[in-house]
Coordinates of C-alpha atoms and ligand atoms in Angstrom, one line a residue:
M1 CA 12.4 58.4 -11.1
E2 CA 12.2 61.0 -8.7
L3 CA 9.4 58.9 -6.3
K4 CA 7.0 59.5 -3.4
E5 CA 5.9 57.3 -0.9
L6 CA 3.0 56.8 2.2
V7 CA 2.0 54.5 4.1
L8 CA -2.2 53.7 5.1
N9 CA -2.4 51.3 7.4
G10 CA -5.4 50.5 7.6
S11 CA -7.9 47.6 9.5
A12 CA -6.9 44.8 6.8
G13 CA -3.3 45.9 6.7
R14 CA -1.1 48.6 4.6
S15 CA -1.6 50.3 1.8
D16 CA 1.4 51.0 0.4
I17 CA 0.4 55.0 -2.2
L18 CA 3.8 56.0 -4.5
I19 CA 3.0 58.7 -6.8
G20 CA 5.6 59.8 -9.4
R21 CA 5.9 61.0 -12.9
G22 CA 6.6 57.7 -15.5
L23 CA 5.2 54.9 -12.7
L24 CA 2.8 53.9 -15.3
D25 CA 5.9 52.3 -17.0
V26 CA 7.4 50.6 -14.4
A27 CA 3.9 49.2 -13.0
A28 CA 4.4 46.2 -13.3
E29 CA 7.3 45.3 -11.8
R30 CA 6.1 47.3 -8.1
C31 CA 3.0 45.3 -8.9
L32 CA 5.5 42.7 -8.5
S33 CA 7.0 43.8 -5.3
V34 CA 4.3 43.3 -3.3
F35 CA 1.5 41.0 -4.5
A36 CA 2.5 37.4 -5.9
P37 CA 0.2 36.3 -9.1
S38 CA -0.5 34.1 -11.0
R39 CA -2.2 36.3 -13.6
V40 CA -3.7 39.8 -13.7
H41 CA -7.1 41.5 -14.3
I42 CA -7.0 45.5 -15.6
V43 CA -10.5 47.2 -15.7
T44 CA -10.2 50.2 -16.8
D45 CA -12.9 51.9 -19.9
S46 CA -13.1 52.5 -22.7
N47 CA -11.7 56.8 -23.0
V48 CA -8.9 55.6 -20.9
A49 CA -8.3 52.4 -22.7
P50 CA -7.1 53.7 -26.1
L51 CA -4.6 55.8 -24.1
Y52 CA -2.8 53.9 -21.4
L53 CA -3.8 49.3 -21.6
Q54 CA -1.8 48.1 -23.8
R55 CA 1.0 50.1 -22.4
L56 CA 0.0 48.5 -18.9
K57 CA -1.1 45.3 -20.4
N58 CA 2.6 44.9 -22.5
E59 CA 4.5 45.2 -19.1
F60 CA 3.1 41.4 -17.4
T61 CA 4.7 39.1 -18.5
L62 CA 2.1 36.5 -16.7
P63 CA -1.2 36.3 -18.1
V64 CA -3.7 39.3 -18.6
S65 CA -7.0 39.1 -19.4
I66 CA -8.8 42.4 -19.0
T67 CA -13.0 44.7 -19.3
V68 CA -13.4 47.1 -21.0
L69 CA -16.2 49.2 -19.2
P70 CA -18.2 51.9 -20.7
A71 CA -17.0 55.2 -19.7
G72 CA -19.5 57.1 -17.7
E73 CA -21.2 57.9 -14.1
E74 CA -24.0 56.7 -15.4
H75 CA -22.9 53.3 -16.3
K76 CA -21.7 52.9 -12.2
R77 CA -24.0 50.3 -11.7
L78 CA -24.6 46.8 -10.4
S79 CA -25.0 44.8 -13.1
A80 CA -20.8 46.5 -14.0
V81 CA -19.7 44.5 -11.6
E82 CA -21.6 41.7 -12.1
G83 CA -20.5 42.1 -15.7
I84 CA -16.0 41.8 -13.8
Y85 CA -17.5 38.2 -12.0
H86 CA -17.5 36.4 -15.0
D87 CA -15.2 37.9 -16.5
L88 CA -13.1 37.2 -13.6
L89 CA -14.6 33.7 -13.8
E90 CA -13.7 32.9 -17.2
A91 CA -9.8 34.2 -16.9
G92 CA -9.8 31.5 -13.5
M93 CA -8.9 34.2 -11.1
T94 CA -7.7 33.3 -7.6
R95 CA -7.2 34.5 -4.0
K96 CA -4.3 35.3 -4.8
D97 CA -4.5 37.0 -8.5
L98 CA -4.7 40.9 -8.4
V99 CA -7.2 42.6 -10.0
I100 CA -6.6 46.3 -10.8
A101 CA -7.4 49.2 -11.3
L102 CA -7.0 52.1 -14.5
G103 CA -9.1 55.0 -14.9
G104 CA -10.5 57.9 -12.7
G105 CA -12.8 57.5 -10.3
V106 CA -16.3 55.5 -11.1
V107 CA -14.0 52.3 -12.7
G108 CA -12.0 52.5 -9.3
D109 CA -14.7 52.5 -6.9
I110 CA -16.1 50.2 -9.9
T111 CA -13.7 47.8 -9.5
G112 CA -13.1 48.1 -5.7
F113 CA -16.4 47.1 -4.5
A114 CA -15.3 43.8 -7.9
A115 CA -12.8 43.4 -5.8
A116 CA -14.3 43.3 -2.2
T117 CA -16.9 41.0 -2.5
Y118 CA -15.0 38.5 -5.5
L119 CA -14.4 35.0 -4.2
R120 CA -14.7 37.4 -0.7
G121 CA -11.7 39.5 -1.8
V122 CA -8.3 39.8 -3.8
P123 CA -5.9 41.7 -4.1
L124 CA -6.0 45.3 -5.5
C125 CA -4.0 48.2 -7.2
Q126 CA -5.2 51.2 -8.3
I127 CA -3.9 53.4 -10.9
P128 CA -6.0 56.3 -10.6
T129 CA -5.8 58.0 -14.9
T130 CA -8.4 61.5 -13.4
L131 CA -6.6 64.4 -10.6
L132 CA -9.4 63.7 -8.8
A133 CA -9.4 60.3 -8.5
Q134 CA -5.1 60.5 -7.8
V135 CA -6.5 63.0 -5.6
D136 CA -9.0 61.5 -3.2
S137 CA -10.8 58.8 -4.7
S138 CA -8.5 55.9 -5.4
V139 CA -6.7 56.2 -2.1
G140 CA -9.2 55.8 1.6
G141 CA -10.4 52.6 0.4
K142 CA -14.2 54.1 -0.4
T143 CA -15.7 51.0 -2.8
G144 CA -19.7 50.9 -4.4
V145 CA -21.8 51.4 -6.8
D146 CA -24.6 53.8 -7.6
L147 CA -28.7 52.4 -7.4
P148 CA -31.9 54.6 -9.4
E149 CA -32.5 55.5 -6.0
G150 CA -28.8 57.9 -5.7
K151 CA -25.5 57.6 -6.0
N152 CA -23.1 55.4 -3.8
L153 CA -25.7 53.4 -1.6
V154 CA -24.7 50.3 -2.2
G155 CA -20.6 49.3 -1.5
A156 CA -17.9 47.9 0.9
F157 CA -14.2 49.6 2.4
Y158 CA -11.9 47.5 0.5
Q159 CA -8.3 49.7 0.5
P160 CA -5.9 48.5 -2.0
R161 CA -3.1 47.1 -1.3
L162 CA -1.3 49.7 -3.8
V163 CA -1.6 52.4 -5.2
L164 CA 0.3 53.8 -8.2
I165 CA -0.2 57.4 -8.6
D166 CA 1.4 58.8 -12.1
P167 CA 0.7 62.7 -12.9
D168 CA 1.9 62.4 -16.2
L169 CA -1.6 60.9 -17.0
L170 CA -3.4 64.4 -16.3
S171 CA -2.2 65.2 -19.1
T172 CA -4.5 63.6 -21.6
L173 CA -7.4 65.4 -19.4
S174 CA -9.7 67.7 -21.1
A175 CA -9.2 70.6 -19.4
G176 CA -13.4 70.6 -17.8
I177 CA -11.7 67.1 -16.1
Y178 CA -8.9 68.7 -14.7
A179 CA -10.6 71.5 -13.1
D180 CA -13.1 68.9 -11.7
G181 CA -10.0 67.3 -9.5
M182 CA -9.2 70.9 -8.3
A183 CA -12.2 71.3 -7.2
E184 CA -11.3 68.4 -4.4
V185 CA -8.0 70.1 -4.6
I186 CA -9.6 73.5 -2.7
K187 CA -11.1 71.0 -0.3
Y188 CA -7.9 69.8 0.8
G189 CA -6.8 73.0 1.2
C190 CA -10.0 74.8 2.8
I191 CA -10.8 71.8 5.8
A192 CA -6.3 71.2 6.4
N193 CA -3.8 72.8 4.3
R194 CA -3.7 76.4 3.0
K195 CA -0.5 76.1 1.9
I196 CA -2.3 74.3 -1.0
L197 CA -3.9 77.3 -2.0
D198 CA -1.3 79.2 -2.6
M199 CA 0.1 75.9 -4.8
I200 CA -3.1 76.3 -7.1
S201 CA -1.2 79.3 -9.5
G202 CA 2.1 77.7 -10.3
G203 CA 2.6 75.1 -7.9
D204 CA 3.8 71.7 -9.2
V205 CA 1.5 69.2 -9.5
C206 CA 3.3 66.1 -7.8
E207 CA 4.0 68.6 -4.9
I208 CA 0.0 68.9 -4.7
V209 CA -1.0 65.8 -5.6
Y210 CA 1.2 64.7 -2.6
E211 CA -0.4 67.2 -0.4
C212 CA -3.5 66.3 -0.9
V213 CA -2.5 62.3 -0.2
K214 CA -1.0 62.8 2.6
I215 CA -4.5 65.0 4.5
K216 CA -6.3 62.1 3.4
R217 CA -4.2 59.6 4.1
D218 CA -4.5 60.5 7.7
V219 CA -8.2 61.5 7.8
V220 CA -8.8 57.6 6.7
Q221 CA -6.0 56.0 9.2
E222 CA -7.8 57.7 11.9
D223 CA -11.3 57.5 11.1
E224 CA -11.3 54.2 7.8
H225 CA -15.2 53.8 8.4
D226 CA -16.1 57.7 8.4
M227 CA -17.3 57.9 11.5
G228 CA -16.2 60.9 12.1
L229 CA -13.1 62.5 11.4
R230 CA -13.0 62.0 8.0
M231 CA -16.6 63.7 7.3
I232 CA -14.6 66.5 7.0
L233 CA -13.9 65.2 3.4
N234 CA -17.3 66.2 2.3
F235 CA -16.6 70.0 3.0
G236 CA -18.7 71.7 0.0
H237 CA -20.7 67.8 -0.4
T238 CA -23.1 67.9 1.5
I239 CA -24.8 71.3 -0.8
G240 CA -23.0 69.6 -4.0
H241 CA -24.6 66.5 -3.6
A242 CA -28.1 68.4 -3.3
C243 CA -27.8 70.0 -6.0
E244 CA -26.1 67.0 -8.0
K245 CA -29.1 65.0 -7.6
L246 CA -30.7 68.4 -8.6
E247 CA -29.4 68.5 -11.7
N248 CA -30.2 64.9 -12.2
Y249 CA -26.4 64.0 -12.3
V250 CA -26.4 65.5 -15.3
G251 CA -26.0 69.0 -15.2
L252 CA -23.0 69.0 -12.5
T253 CA -20.3 67.4 -13.1
H254 CA -19.4 65.9 -9.2
G255 CA -16.3 68.9 -9.5
Q256 CA -18.5 71.5 -10.2
A257 CA -21.4 70.7 -7.5
V258 CA -18.7 69.8 -4.9
A259 CA -17.4 74.1 -6.0
V260 CA -20.6 75.7 -5.8
G261 CA -21.4 73.8 -2.3
M262 CA -18.5 75.0 -1.3
V263 CA -18.7 78.2 -1.8
A264 CA -22.7 78.1 0.1
A265 CA -21.0 76.1 3.1
M266 CA -18.2 79.2 3.4
R267 CA -20.7 81.1 3.7
L268 CA -22.9 79.2 5.9
S269 CA -19.5 79.2 7.8
N270 CA -19.6 82.5 8.1
A271 CA -23.2 83.1 9.7
L272 CA -21.9 80.8 12.1
G273 CA -19.2 82.9 13.3
A274 CA -15.7 82.8 11.0
P275 CA -13.9 85.1 12.0
E276 CA -13.1 86.0 8.7
D277 CA -14.8 86.1 5.6
L278 CA -13.4 83.5 3.0
T279 CA -15.8 83.5 0.8
G280 CA -13.7 86.3 -1.4
P281 CA -10.6 84.4 -2.0
L282 CA -12.1 80.9 -2.4
T283 CA -14.2 82.1 -4.9
A284 CA -11.5 83.5 -6.6
C285 CA -9.4 80.5 -6.6
L286 CA -12.6 78.0 -8.1
K287 CA -13.2 81.0 -10.9
E288 CA -9.5 81.1 -11.5
C289 CA -10.2 77.0 -11.6
G290 CA -12.7 77.7 -14.2
L291 CA -15.1 76.1 -11.5
P292 CA -18.9 77.5 -11.3
V293 CA -19.4 78.7 -7.7
E294 CA -22.6 80.5 -7.9
L295 CA -26.0 77.9 -6.9
R296 CA -28.6 77.4 -10.1
H297 CA -31.5 76.5 -8.2
G298 CA -33.6 77.8 -5.2
R299 CA -32.5 77.9 -2.0
E300 CA -36.5 75.8 -0.4
E301 CA -35.4 73.2 -3.4
I302 CA -32.1 72.4 -2.1
Y303 CA -33.1 71.8 1.3
H304 CA -35.6 69.7 0.0
A305 CA -32.8 67.6 -1.9
L306 CA -30.2 67.4 1.2
L307 CA -32.3 65.9 3.6
S308 CA -33.1 63.4 0.7
D309 CA -29.2 62.8 1.4
K310 CA -27.6 59.9 3.0
K311 CA -25.2 62.1 5.7
K312 CA -28.8 63.4 7.4
F313 CA -28.7 61.4 10.7
G314 CA -32.2 61.7 11.6
S315 CA -33.0 65.6 12.1
V316 CA -29.3 66.8 12.4
V317 CA -27.7 67.4 9.5
N318 CA -23.3 67.1 10.2
F319 CA -22.5 70.1 8.1
I320 CA -18.5 70.5 7.9
L321 CA -17.4 74.6 8.4
V322 CA -14.1 76.0 7.9
R323 CA -14.0 79.2 9.8
D324 CA -10.4 79.5 9.2
F325 CA -8.2 78.5 5.9
G326 CA -6.8 74.9 7.2
R327 CA -9.5 73.9 9.4
A328 CA -12.3 72.2 9.2
D329 CA -15.3 71.4 11.6
I330 CA -18.3 69.0 11.7
V331 CA -20.5 70.8 12.9
P332 CA -24.3 69.1 13.7
I333 CA -27.3 71.4 12.9
E334 CA -30.7 70.6 13.3
A335 CA -33.0 70.6 10.2
E336 CA -34.5 73.4 10.9
R337 CA -32.2 75.6 11.8
L338 CA -30.4 75.2 8.1
H339 CA -33.4 76.0 6.4
Q340 CA -33.8 78.9 8.3
L341 CA -29.5 79.9 7.3
L342 CA -30.0 78.2 4.2
M343 CA -32.7 81.0 3.4
E344 CA -29.7 83.9 4.8
I345 CA -26.3 83.2 2.5
Ligands
LIG1 N1 -14.4 61.2 -0.8 C1 -14.6 60.8 0.6 C2 -14.3 60.3 1.7 O1 -13.2 58.9 0.8 O2 -14.1 59.9 2.3

């Protein structure tokens, strides 16, 4: 099996990230080369369980217990985490046993938070099954759940000791869920490596995932706790989150919101002195991947939704601008000025 390996050296130790087709079939072997558990607990959801759960479970000769969460962002709540704690206790999971998250971003975030907090932390392996989770959320240790007041408002930084990324698992994704992940892929191309944008039409998905994860690894290694550089991963997310919120998190998927957010952020980058207007090529790339490009809400509405986002610090919003493909700048913009700019783009 052709395997690509990356190591993320975090503040609490190393995180091994393996990328290769067919990895799911050797996942247990890979886990047991890193962990020494007496038992394993797999958390997955109702979409992924029928596809991959038995395959993974059958690889282990150790006792395996399971939590199957209902699929969907609306279930990313503290109640889901509490349910996992009860299942872990019932299974007799101790601090040396292994928790595996098998699923997309929601499963990964919930399971990561449960693993970070159960008995003050148990070993964690992420096996992401969506493109979005493979290129972004399974790597870097952000875990957490939503509150009625907003997304990801409760959580912890907790690095998985092992991340197993099998691009073959992407074959069962619907076109819409795949496109969602492509929004994050395009984001990486914009902020750090323009070659990714060329790889999108016709490139090998393994290579694409590897290039994206390499960027994420480098960024997280430099700024694990999101105090500076890591903010560049939010390109398109500031306006994107505002749009998601205005749609009550159901009208737009995360990837669609990021797509329209990136176009708006690119227009803003242009208004703030990009040497070349990159909105056209970005829009073409997003459309090719089946993603939307136009904002569906008025600028005034977007501005107010944006100001309530948690990334606003005081009266200044840290905005991510791309003035050249492959390079991002974190630019603090006064709320008043942002308001004015939003009306102009
Ligand atoms: N998905 C953004 C981050 O991990 O920081």
